[in-house]
Amino acid sequence: MQPRLGSFGSLEDGKDPLFRTGNQANRPLPLRLLQFFVLLLGIGIVFSFLSMYSSRHVHVQSVHPVVQTNIQPCIQEPMNIKDLIKPPFSLLHDMNDTVLFWRASLVPTIKDYPFRRIPKIAFMFLTRGPLPMAPLWERFFNGNEKLYSIYIHSLPSYEPDFLPSSAFYGKQIPSQVAEWGMMSMCDAERRLLANALLDISNEWFVLVSEACIPLQNFSIIHRYISRSRYSFIGAFDEPGPFGRGRYDDQMSPEINLTNWRKGSQWFEVNRKLAIDMVRDTTYYPKFEQFCRPACYVDEHYFPTMLSIESPHRLANRSLTWVDWSRGGAHPATFGKADITEKFFENMFGSEQCFYNNQPTALCFLFARKFAPNALDALLEHSSNFFGY
Ligand SMILES: *[C@@H]1O[C@H](CO)[C@@H](O)[C@H](O)[C@H]1NC(C)=O
Ligand SMILES: *[C@@H]1O[C@H](CO)[C@@H](O)[C@H](O)[C@H]1NC(C)=O
Ligand SMILES: *[C@@H]1O[C@H](CO)[C@@H](O)[C@H](O)[C@H]1NC(C)=O
Ligand SMILES: *[C@@H]1O[C@H](CO)[C@@H](O)[C@H](O)[C@H]1NC(C)=O
């Protein structure tokens, strides 16, 4: 604001001497009138030039800030490795999905990075709006800033209100409406992956929801994911109407009945699989056309596609615990009254699984679904229950 005020000041200053020129009282009246009109005209012209200039100037500045900086003849810095590997300054952009996915699928063909790359876990929050568990996640993230990044996809109408001090501040990506069971849900997941792929340091990609919580401290989760030979995505061959029954013959030959897989949408994949998911044009059209409710595409598309392309890279299980035992179309949601030591003991002891082909009891790193009213109890006991 300062320079603007300053320039107005000098304009005002310039006005007075104009009026004061000459000893006007001695001239005849018509001449003085003429002089007066010429002055008015002059001032008018000056003002219209000024306003034209300033409106153009403001226009250029607000609409094309990039163009403006590019044409400035400043000293060109030589291209540097730091510029090439820097993550985007802001998560906002106006690339549509076509452009974004193309950009995100660019892959270096030389395997070794010519710089010290600290691989990060990208936590991708697929939400409708608010993140009620944010304070718990912040406690979980605290102190590990070099090892993670955050991306949030929410309803486009949602306006986040995180404080600048929050780990979630400015982590919103350009989003579109996503509906459960529809292709728009898979589009949102690919959009999250694509945005996260733009940061070359992201190596693992974890999809979570607003109802998810982390069950272990950051170091345990980081070690578990980074040392795994497999990516964690649920993928099983289920006979019956809710599994194979959703397959449509018209998907062959790209997808046969024996290829058909089902799994929960909450996955963890490495960079290679993330790129495969973003760049896919083989399976996508088949699912878009032939997997519509009661075929819930978000339960089948990625598990089936990845099982065809990279079966040996999949653990075929999810890292996210969920309780389907009550039956029905939705898993159980847990509130304040459920948050007890016994509840989590049961959860941790509930299953045996394989980790790098060895049996283990540590099968789940995340859990869902938790209601907002569970937050206080979770915060109170997080160090006891989860070690953070
Ligand atoms: C996205 O933008 C590109 C270039 O502007 C255009 O060619 C493409 O058709 C657009 N895609 C969609 C899905 O609108
Ligand atoms: C994380 O949890 C493990 C086991 O509960 C513990 O040994 C370790 O010290 C914890 N790490 C941090 C950084 O708190
Ligand atoms: C599906 O079956 C056809 C015919 O047997 C075969 O050519 C095709 O490769 C199969 N597709 C996949 C993805 O295995
Ligand atoms: C996951 O399932 C695929 C078949 O879809 C299989 O080839 C692969 O070995 C399985 N992964 C593990 C870790 O068992």
Short mmCIF file of C-alpha atoms and ligand atoms in Angstrom, two decimals:
data_model
loop_
_atom_site.label_atom_id
_atom_site.label_comp_id
_atom_site.label_asym_id
_atom_site.label_seq_id
_atom_site.Cartn_x
_atom_site.Cartn_y
_atom_site.Cartn_z
CA MET A 1 0.00 0.00 0.00
CA GLN A 2 2.84 2.41 0.78
CA PRO A 3 4.04 3.16 -2.79
CA ARG A 4 0.45 3.79 -3.95
CA LEU A 5 -0.15 6.35 -1.23
CA GLY A 6 3.18 7.95 -2.05
CA SER A 7 2.38 8.36 -5.74
CA PHE A 8 -1.02 9.83 -4.96
CA GLY A 9 0.72 12.32 -2.73
CA SER A 10 3.02 13.50 -5.50
CA LEU A 11 0.08 13.84 -7.89
CA GLU A 12 -1.70 16.09 -5.44
CA ASP A 13 1.47 18.09 -4.98
CA GLY A 14 1.77 18.61 -8.73
CA LYS A 15 -1.72 20.09 -8.96
CA ASP A 16 -1.13 23.27 -7.02
CA PRO A 17 1.72 24.79 -9.06
CA LEU A 18 -0.39 24.39 -12.23
CA PHE A 19 -3.07 26.63 -10.82
CA ARG A 20 -0.63 29.09 -9.47
CA THR A 21 1.27 29.81 -12.75
CA GLY A 22 1.33 33.36 -14.07
CA ASN A 23 -0.24 36.47 -12.59
CA GLN A 24 -3.74 35.61 -13.79
CA ALA A 25 -5.47 38.70 -12.34
CA ASN A 26 -3.95 41.02 -15.06
CA ARG A 27 -5.28 39.05 -18.13
CA PRO A 28 -8.60 39.81 -19.92
CA LEU A 29 -11.53 37.58 -18.95
CA PRO A 30 -11.90 35.50 -22.25
CA LEU A 31 -8.22 34.73 -22.28
CA ARG A 32 -8.33 33.66 -18.63
CA LEU A 33 -11.36 31.46 -19.37
CA LEU A 34 -9.56 29.87 -22.35
CA GLN A 35 -6.48 29.31 -20.22
CA PHE A 36 -8.68 27.71 -17.57
CA PHE A 37 -10.30 25.29 -20.08
CA VAL A 38 -6.94 24.33 -21.57
CA LEU A 39 -5.75 23.56 -18.05
CA LEU A 40 -8.83 21.45 -17.34
CA LEU A 41 -8.31 19.59 -20.63
CA GLY A 42 -4.68 18.98 -19.81
CA ILE A 43 -5.49 17.64 -16.36
CA GLY A 44 -8.21 15.42 -17.90
CA ILE A 45 -5.77 13.97 -20.41
CA VAL A 46 -3.15 13.34 -17.74
CA PHE A 47 -5.70 11.59 -15.55
CA SER A 48 -7.08 9.41 -18.30
CA PHE A 49 -3.56 8.32 -19.26
CA LEU A 50 -2.78 7.59 -15.64
CA SER A 51 -5.92 5.51 -15.15
CA MET A 52 -5.39 3.58 -18.39
CA TYR A 53 -1.86 2.82 -17.39
CA SER A 54 -2.71 1.79 -13.86
CA SER A 55 -5.69 -0.41 -14.86
CA ARG A 56 -3.57 -2.26 -17.39
CA HIS A 57 -0.79 -2.55 -14.92
CA VAL A 58 -3.06 -3.95 -12.19
CA HIS A 59 -4.71 -6.29 -14.69
CA VAL A 60 -1.40 -7.75 -15.78
CA GLN A 61 -0.25 -8.14 -12.22
CA SER A 62 -3.32 -9.94 -10.95
CA VAL A 63 -4.01 -12.25 -13.86
CA HIS A 64 -0.58 -13.14 -15.20
CA PRO A 65 1.91 -12.93 -12.35
CA VAL A 66 4.06 -15.61 -13.98
CA VAL A 67 4.23 -13.88 -17.34
CA GLN A 68 5.27 -10.68 -15.61
CA THR A 69 8.18 -12.21 -13.77
CA ASN A 70 9.30 -14.03 -16.91
CA ILE A 71 9.66 -10.90 -19.00
CA GLN A 72 11.66 -9.07 -16.38
CA PRO A 73 15.19 -8.80 -17.70
CA CYS A 74 16.76 -9.91 -14.41
CA ILE A 75 19.94 -11.89 -14.16
CA GLN A 76 19.26 -15.50 -15.13
CA GLU A 77 20.42 -18.01 -12.51
CA PRO A 78 22.06 -21.05 -14.10
CA MET A 79 19.85 -24.17 -13.93
CA ASN A 80 20.53 -26.13 -10.82
CA ILE A 81 19.69 -29.61 -9.53
CA LYS A 82 17.89 -27.93 -6.62
CA ASP A 83 15.41 -26.34 -9.04
CA LEU A 84 14.70 -29.66 -10.70
CA ILE A 85 13.91 -31.56 -7.52
CA LYS A 86 12.12 -28.83 -5.61
CA PRO A 87 8.52 -29.81 -4.81
CA PRO A 88 5.89 -27.44 -6.21
CA PHE A 89 5.78 -24.25 -4.15
CA SER A 90 1.99 -24.42 -3.83
CA LEU A 91 -0.37 -27.37 -4.16
CA LEU A 92 -2.75 -25.18 -6.13
CA HIS A 93 -2.61 -25.33 -9.91
CA ASP A 94 -5.01 -25.14 -12.82
CA MET A 95 -4.01 -28.34 -14.60
CA ASN A 96 -6.99 -30.51 -15.50
CA ASP A 97 -6.74 -34.28 -14.90
CA THR A 98 -5.46 -34.94 -18.44
CA VAL A 99 -2.57 -32.54 -18.02
CA LEU A 100 -1.92 -33.42 -14.37
CA PHE A 101 -1.79 -37.19 -15.01
CA TRP A 102 0.50 -36.70 -17.98
CA ARG A 103 2.85 -34.56 -15.92
CA ALA A 104 2.72 -36.94 -12.96
CA SER A 105 3.57 -39.97 -15.07
CA LEU A 106 6.92 -38.58 -16.27
CA VAL A 107 9.56 -40.98 -14.97
CA PRO A 108 13.33 -40.65 -14.90
CA THR A 109 14.90 -43.54 -16.78
CA ILE A 110 18.23 -43.42 -14.95
CA LYS A 111 17.71 -45.34 -11.75
CA ASP A 112 20.21 -43.60 -9.46
CA TYR A 113 19.26 -40.17 -8.17
CA PRO A 114 22.20 -37.75 -8.52
CA PHE A 115 21.44 -36.21 -5.12
CA ARG A 116 20.71 -37.42 -1.62
CA ARG A 117 17.04 -38.32 -1.76
CA ILE A 118 15.21 -38.71 1.52
CA PRO A 119 12.17 -40.76 0.55
CA LYS A 120 8.92 -39.58 2.09
CA ILE A 121 5.52 -41.09 2.82
CA ALA A 122 2.69 -39.15 1.19
CA PHE A 123 -0.40 -39.24 3.38
CA MET A 124 -3.39 -38.66 1.13
CA PHE A 125 -6.59 -37.72 2.92
CA LEU A 126 -9.72 -38.51 0.94
CA THR A 127 -12.42 -36.57 2.76
CA ARG A 128 -15.74 -34.82 2.37
CA GLY A 129 -14.67 -31.80 4.40
CA PRO A 130 -13.34 -31.39 7.92
CA LEU A 131 -10.66 -33.62 9.44
CA PRO A 132 -11.91 -34.18 12.99
CA MET A 133 -8.90 -36.39 13.82
CA ALA A 134 -6.40 -33.71 12.76
CA PRO A 135 -5.07 -33.05 16.32
CA LEU A 136 -4.24 -36.75 16.72
CA TRP A 137 -2.51 -36.91 13.33
CA GLU A 138 -0.55 -33.75 14.17
CA ARG A 139 0.74 -35.39 17.31
CA PHE A 140 1.67 -38.43 15.21
CA PHE A 141 3.49 -36.33 12.59
CA ASN A 142 5.26 -34.07 15.06
CA GLY A 143 9.06 -34.19 14.74
CA ASN A 144 9.10 -36.15 11.46
CA GLU A 145 8.74 -33.22 9.08
CA LYS A 146 11.42 -34.45 6.65
CA LEU A 147 9.75 -37.82 6.19
CA TYR A 148 6.18 -37.14 5.17
CA SER A 149 3.95 -34.98 3.02
CA ILE A 150 0.22 -34.38 3.19
CA TYR A 151 -2.43 -34.02 0.49
CA ILE A 152 -6.14 -33.45 1.07
CA HIS A 153 -8.94 -34.05 -1.42
CA SER A 154 -12.31 -32.78 -0.22
CA LEU A 155 -15.57 -31.59 -1.72
CA PRO A 156 -14.71 -28.58 -3.90
CA SER A 157 -17.17 -26.46 -1.92
CA TYR A 158 -15.36 -27.10 1.36
CA GLU A 159 -13.21 -24.26 2.70
CA PRO A 160 -10.59 -25.52 5.13
CA ASP A 161 -9.83 -23.45 8.22
CA PHE A 162 -6.50 -24.83 9.41
CA LEU A 163 -4.18 -22.40 11.18
CA PRO A 164 -0.83 -21.71 9.50
CA SER A 165 0.84 -23.62 12.34
CA SER A 166 -1.05 -26.82 11.42
CA ALA A 167 0.55 -29.66 9.44
CA PHE A 168 -2.61 -29.60 7.31
CA TYR A 169 -2.41 -25.91 6.39
CA GLY A 170 -2.33 -25.36 2.60
CA LYS A 171 -2.44 -29.10 1.86
CA GLN A 172 -5.69 -28.99 -0.09
CA ILE A 173 -5.38 -30.11 -3.73
CA PRO A 174 -7.75 -28.97 -6.51
CA SER A 175 -10.69 -31.34 -6.00
CA GLN A 176 -13.90 -32.49 -7.64
CA VAL A 177 -17.03 -34.18 -6.35
CA ALA A 178 -16.39 -37.87 -5.57
CA GLU A 179 -19.22 -40.33 -4.90
CA TRP A 180 -18.88 -43.67 -3.15
CA GLY A 181 -19.02 -46.63 -5.50
CA MET A 182 -18.64 -44.43 -8.59
CA MET A 183 -15.71 -43.86 -10.94
CA SER A 184 -15.46 -40.31 -9.59
CA MET A 185 -14.12 -41.88 -6.38
CA CYS A 186 -11.27 -43.59 -8.26
CA ASP A 187 -10.69 -40.31 -10.13
CA ALA A 188 -10.23 -38.56 -6.77
CA GLU A 189 -7.75 -41.23 -5.65
CA ARG A 190 -5.77 -40.89 -8.89
CA ARG A 191 -5.86 -37.11 -8.48
CA LEU A 192 -4.35 -37.47 -5.01
CA LEU A 193 -1.67 -39.83 -6.35
CA ALA A 194 -0.88 -37.53 -9.28
CA ASN A 195 -0.51 -34.46 -7.08
CA ALA A 196 1.71 -36.39 -4.69
CA LEU A 197 3.82 -37.73 -7.57
CA LEU A 198 4.76 -34.15 -8.50
CA ASP A 199 7.06 -34.20 -5.46
CA ILE A 200 9.92 -36.44 -6.48
CA SER A 201 10.78 -37.27 -2.87
CA ASN A 202 7.48 -39.05 -2.24
CA GLU A 203 8.15 -42.79 -2.41
CA TRP A 204 5.16 -44.34 -0.62
CA PHE A 205 1.54 -43.30 -0.93
CA VAL A 206 -1.00 -43.97 1.80
CA LEU A 207 -4.71 -43.34 1.29
CA VAL A 208 -6.64 -42.54 4.46
CA SER A 209 -10.02 -41.04 5.32
CA GLU A 210 -11.19 -38.50 7.86
CA ALA A 211 -12.30 -41.41 10.06
CA CYS A 212 -8.84 -43.08 10.09
CA ILE A 213 -6.29 -42.97 12.90
CA PRO A 214 -2.66 -44.14 13.08
CA LEU A 215 -2.15 -47.12 15.43
CA GLN A 216 1.64 -46.88 15.84
CA ASN A 217 4.15 -44.07 16.20
CA PHE A 218 5.73 -42.57 13.12
CA SER A 219 9.03 -44.45 13.32
CA ILE A 220 7.30 -47.84 13.47
CA ILE A 221 5.01 -46.99 10.55
CA HIS A 222 7.85 -45.56 8.49
CA ARG A 223 10.01 -48.63 9.07
CA TYR A 224 7.16 -51.04 8.34
CA ILE A 225 6.29 -49.39 5.04
CA SER A 226 9.80 -48.55 3.86
CA ARG A 227 11.22 -52.02 4.50
CA SER A 228 8.35 -53.96 2.97
CA ARG A 229 8.95 -55.85 -0.25
CA TYR A 230 5.26 -55.50 -1.08
CA SER A 231 2.70 -52.76 -1.41
CA PHE A 232 -0.33 -53.07 0.81
CA ILE A 233 -3.57 -53.24 -1.06
CA GLY A 234 -6.40 -55.63 -0.31
CA ALA A 235 -6.90 -57.93 -3.30
CA PHE A 236 -8.78 -61.19 -3.02
CA ASP A 237 -10.77 -63.43 -5.30
CA GLU A 238 -14.21 -63.69 -3.74
CA PRO A 239 -16.71 -66.18 -5.12
CA GLY A 240 -20.37 -65.22 -4.84
CA PRO A 241 -22.56 -62.28 -5.79
CA PHE A 242 -20.51 -59.54 -4.05
CA GLY A 243 -17.22 -60.68 -5.59
CA ARG A 244 -17.10 -62.49 -8.91
CA GLY A 245 -20.82 -61.76 -9.27
CA ARG A 246 -19.97 -58.15 -10.09
CA TYR A 247 -17.78 -59.08 -13.04
CA ASP A 248 -19.13 -58.35 -16.52
CA ASP A 249 -18.05 -60.54 -19.50
CA GLN A 250 -17.76 -57.46 -21.67
CA MET A 251 -14.57 -56.54 -19.79
CA SER A 252 -12.62 -59.33 -21.48
CA PRO A 253 -10.07 -59.82 -22.92
CA GLU A 254 -8.40 -57.04 -20.88
CA ILE A 255 -9.95 -58.43 -17.69
CA ASN A 256 -11.13 -62.04 -17.33
CA LEU A 257 -13.16 -63.52 -14.50
CA THR A 258 -10.02 -65.14 -13.05
CA ASN A 259 -8.37 -61.69 -12.89
CA TRP A 260 -11.26 -60.16 -10.95
CA ARG A 261 -10.28 -58.97 -7.45
CA LYS A 262 -11.95 -57.22 -4.58
CA GLY A 263 -10.43 -55.17 -1.77
CA SER A 264 -10.89 -52.16 0.45
CA GLN A 265 -9.98 -48.84 -1.14
CA TRP A 266 -7.56 -47.83 1.66
CA PHE A 267 -4.21 -48.71 0.11
CA GLU A 268 -0.48 -48.13 0.48
CA VAL A 269 1.50 -48.29 -2.78
CA ASN A 270 5.04 -47.46 -3.80
CA ARG A 271 6.00 -44.93 -6.46
CA LYS A 272 6.10 -47.44 -9.29
CA LEU A 273 2.55 -48.67 -8.64
CA ALA A 274 1.31 -45.11 -8.05
CA ILE A 275 2.52 -44.17 -11.54
CA ASP A 276 0.88 -47.28 -13.02
CA MET A 277 -2.41 -46.29 -11.40
CA VAL A 278 -2.24 -42.73 -12.70
CA ARG A 279 -1.24 -43.58 -16.26
CA ASP A 280 -3.61 -46.51 -16.83
CA THR A 281 -5.69 -46.26 -19.99
CA THR A 282 -6.14 -50.01 -20.57
CA TYR A 283 -8.40 -51.00 -17.69
CA TYR A 284 -9.95 -47.64 -16.84
CA PRO A 285 -12.44 -47.51 -19.76
CA LYS A 286 -13.59 -51.08 -19.04
CA PHE A 287 -14.32 -50.31 -15.40
CA GLU A 288 -15.90 -47.00 -16.24
CA GLN A 289 -18.27 -48.64 -18.69
CA PHE A 290 -19.01 -52.03 -17.12
CA CYS A 291 -18.56 -51.62 -13.37
CA ARG A 292 -21.43 -49.48 -12.17
CA PRO A 293 -23.56 -50.00 -9.06
CA ALA A 294 -24.22 -52.64 -7.86
CA CYS A 295 -20.61 -53.09 -8.97
CA TYR A 296 -18.78 -50.71 -6.63
CA VAL A 297 -15.82 -49.70 -8.73
CA ASP A 298 -13.65 -48.39 -5.87
CA GLU A 299 -13.60 -51.94 -4.43
CA HIS A 300 -12.42 -53.54 -7.69
CA TYR A 301 -10.56 -51.24 -10.07
CA PHE A 302 -7.14 -50.88 -8.40
CA PRO A 303 -7.05 -54.39 -6.83
CA THR A 304 -7.87 -56.01 -10.19
CA MET A 305 -5.68 -53.76 -12.30
CA LEU A 306 -2.62 -54.12 -10.06
CA SER A 307 -3.15 -57.89 -9.69
CA ILE A 308 -2.96 -58.22 -13.49
CA GLU A 309 0.01 -55.91 -13.96
CA SER A 310 2.14 -56.47 -10.84
CA PRO A 311 0.86 -59.44 -8.79
CA HIS A 312 4.31 -60.14 -7.33
CA ARG A 313 4.48 -56.65 -5.82
CA LEU A 314 1.28 -56.92 -3.79
CA ALA A 315 0.79 -58.07 -0.20
CA ASN A 316 -2.90 -58.55 -1.05
CA ARG A 317 -3.91 -57.09 2.31
CA SER A 318 -4.70 -53.63 3.59
CA LEU A 319 -2.89 -51.89 6.47
CA THR A 320 -6.14 -50.36 7.68
CA TRP A 321 -8.17 -52.22 10.29
CA VAL A 322 -11.92 -52.06 9.99
CA ASP A 323 -14.79 -53.92 11.68
CA TRP A 324 -17.33 -55.56 9.38
CA SER A 325 -18.53 -57.97 12.07
CA ARG A 326 -21.82 -56.17 12.62
CA GLY A 327 -22.88 -56.89 9.03
CA GLY A 328 -24.63 -54.48 6.68
CA ALA A 329 -23.33 -52.16 3.98
CA HIS A 330 -21.14 -50.05 6.27
CA PRO A 331 -18.43 -50.99 8.78
CA ALA A 332 -18.79 -50.13 12.46
CA THR A 333 -18.05 -46.60 13.66
CA PHE A 334 -16.48 -46.21 17.10
CA GLY A 335 -17.16 -43.35 19.47
CA LYS A 336 -16.05 -42.06 22.83
CA ALA A 337 -17.39 -45.03 24.83
CA ASP A 338 -15.44 -47.57 22.72
CA ILE A 339 -12.01 -46.08 23.40
CA THR A 340 -10.68 -48.46 26.05
CA GLU A 341 -7.47 -50.41 26.52
CA LYS A 342 -9.39 -53.64 25.96
CA PHE A 343 -10.71 -52.40 22.60
CA PHE A 344 -7.20 -51.83 21.23
CA GLU A 345 -5.80 -55.02 22.81
CA ASN A 346 -8.45 -56.97 20.93
CA MET A 347 -7.64 -55.11 17.75
CA PHE A 348 -3.88 -55.73 17.97
CA GLY A 349 -4.32 -59.39 18.87
CA SER A 350 -7.01 -60.05 16.31
CA GLU A 351 -4.98 -61.40 13.45
CA GLN A 352 -1.85 -63.06 12.16
CA CYS A 353 -0.48 -62.13 8.77
CA PHE A 354 2.67 -62.19 6.67
CA TYR A 355 5.25 -59.43 6.49
CA ASN A 356 8.03 -60.01 3.93
CA ASN A 357 6.92 -63.66 3.89
CA GLN A 358 7.35 -64.02 7.68
CA PRO A 359 4.38 -64.48 10.01
CA THR A 360 3.72 -61.48 12.27
CA ALA A 361 1.07 -60.13 14.63
CA LEU A 362 1.64 -56.53 13.51
CA CYS A 363 -0.81 -56.43 10.61
CA PHE A 364 -2.46 -53.03 10.91
CA LEU A 365 -0.93 -49.55 11.04
CA PHE A 366 -4.19 -47.61 10.73
CA ALA A 367 -7.80 -48.14 11.81
CA ARG A 368 -11.22 -46.86 10.92
CA LYS A 369 -13.91 -45.71 11.50
CA PHE A 370 -13.77 -43.29 14.40
CA ALA A 371 -16.42 -40.69 15.17
CA PRO A 372 -15.38 -37.12 16.01
CA ASN A 373 -16.48 -37.62 19.63
CA ALA A 374 -13.75 -40.27 20.06
CA LEU A 375 -11.03 -37.64 19.61
CA ASP A 376 -10.62 -36.49 23.22
CA ALA A 377 -10.29 -40.03 24.57
CA LEU A 378 -7.83 -40.91 21.79
CA LEU A 379 -5.72 -37.84 22.57
CA GLU A 380 -5.78 -38.63 26.26
CA HIS A 381 -4.49 -42.18 25.77
CA SER A 382 -2.47 -41.92 22.55
CA SER A 383 0.91 -42.34 24.20
CA ASN A 384 -0.31 -45.36 26.14
CA PHE A 385 -2.19 -47.04 23.26
CA PHE A 386 -0.12 -46.06 20.22
CA GLY A 387 3.26 -44.88 21.49
CA TYR A 388 3.00 -41.28 20.26
C1 LIG B 1 -7.32 -30.53 -20.40
O1 LIG B 1 -6.61 -29.50 -21.01
C2 LIG B 1 -5.93 -29.88 -22.20
C3 LIG B 1 -5.05 -28.73 -22.65
O2 LIG B 1 -5.59 -27.51 -22.29
C4 LIG B 1 -6.96 -30.29 -23.26
O3 LIG B 1 -6.31 -30.70 -24.44
C5 LIG B 1 -7.78 -31.44 -22.70
O4 LIG B 1 -8.80 -31.82 -23.60
C6 LIG B 1 -8.38 -31.08 -21.35
N1 LIG B 1 -8.96 -32.29 -20.79
C7 LIG B 1 -10.17 -32.33 -20.22
C8 LIG B 1 -10.61 -33.63 -19.66
O5 LIG B 1 -10.88 -31.34 -20.17
C1 LIG B 2 7.83 -45.88 18.85
O1 LIG B 2 7.26 -47.01 19.49
C2 LIG B 2 8.21 -48.04 19.79
C3 LIG B 2 7.45 -49.24 20.32
O2 LIG B 2 6.27 -48.90 20.92
C4 LIG B 2 9.25 -47.52 20.75
O3 LIG B 2 10.22 -48.53 21.01
C5 LIG B 2 9.95 -46.31 20.15
O4 LIG B 2 10.84 -45.74 21.06
C6 LIG B 2 8.90 -45.25 19.73
N1 LIG B 2 9.59 -44.22 18.97
C7 LIG B 2 9.45 -42.95 19.26
C8 LIG B 2 10.23 -42.00 18.41
O5 LIG B 2 8.72 -42.55 20.14
C1 LIG B 3 -8.14 -63.21 -20.90
O1 LIG B 3 -8.33 -64.39 -21.67
C2 LIG B 3 -7.92 -64.27 -23.02
C3 LIG B 3 -8.31 -65.56 -23.75
O2 LIG B 3 -7.96 -66.69 -23.01
C4 LIG B 3 -6.42 -64.04 -23.07
O3 LIG B 3 -5.97 -63.88 -24.39
C5 LIG B 3 -6.11 -62.76 -22.27
O4 LIG B 3 -4.71 -62.56 -22.21
C6 LIG B 3 -6.66 -62.87 -20.86
N1 LIG B 3 -6.47 -61.58 -20.17
C7 LIG B 3 -5.73 -61.45 -19.06
C8 LIG B 3 -5.64 -60.07 -18.49
O5 LIG B 3 -5.16 -62.38 -18.52
C1 LIG B 4 -0.85 -61.67 -4.09
O1 LIG B 4 -1.71 -62.28 -5.04
C2 LIG B 4 -1.10 -62.56 -6.29
C3 LIG B 4 -2.18 -63.15 -7.18
O2 LIG B 4 -3.16 -62.18 -7.47
C4 LIG B 4 0.08 -63.50 -6.12
O3 LIG B 4 0.71 -63.72 -7.35
C5 LIG B 4 1.04 -62.89 -5.11
O4 LIG B 4 2.10 -63.79 -4.86
C6 LIG B 4 0.35 -62.57 -3.82
N1 LIG B 4 1.27 -61.89 -2.91
C7 LIG B 4 1.76 -62.44 -1.81
C8 LIG B 4 2.71 -61.64 -1.00
O5 LIG B 4 1.46 -63.55 -1.47
#
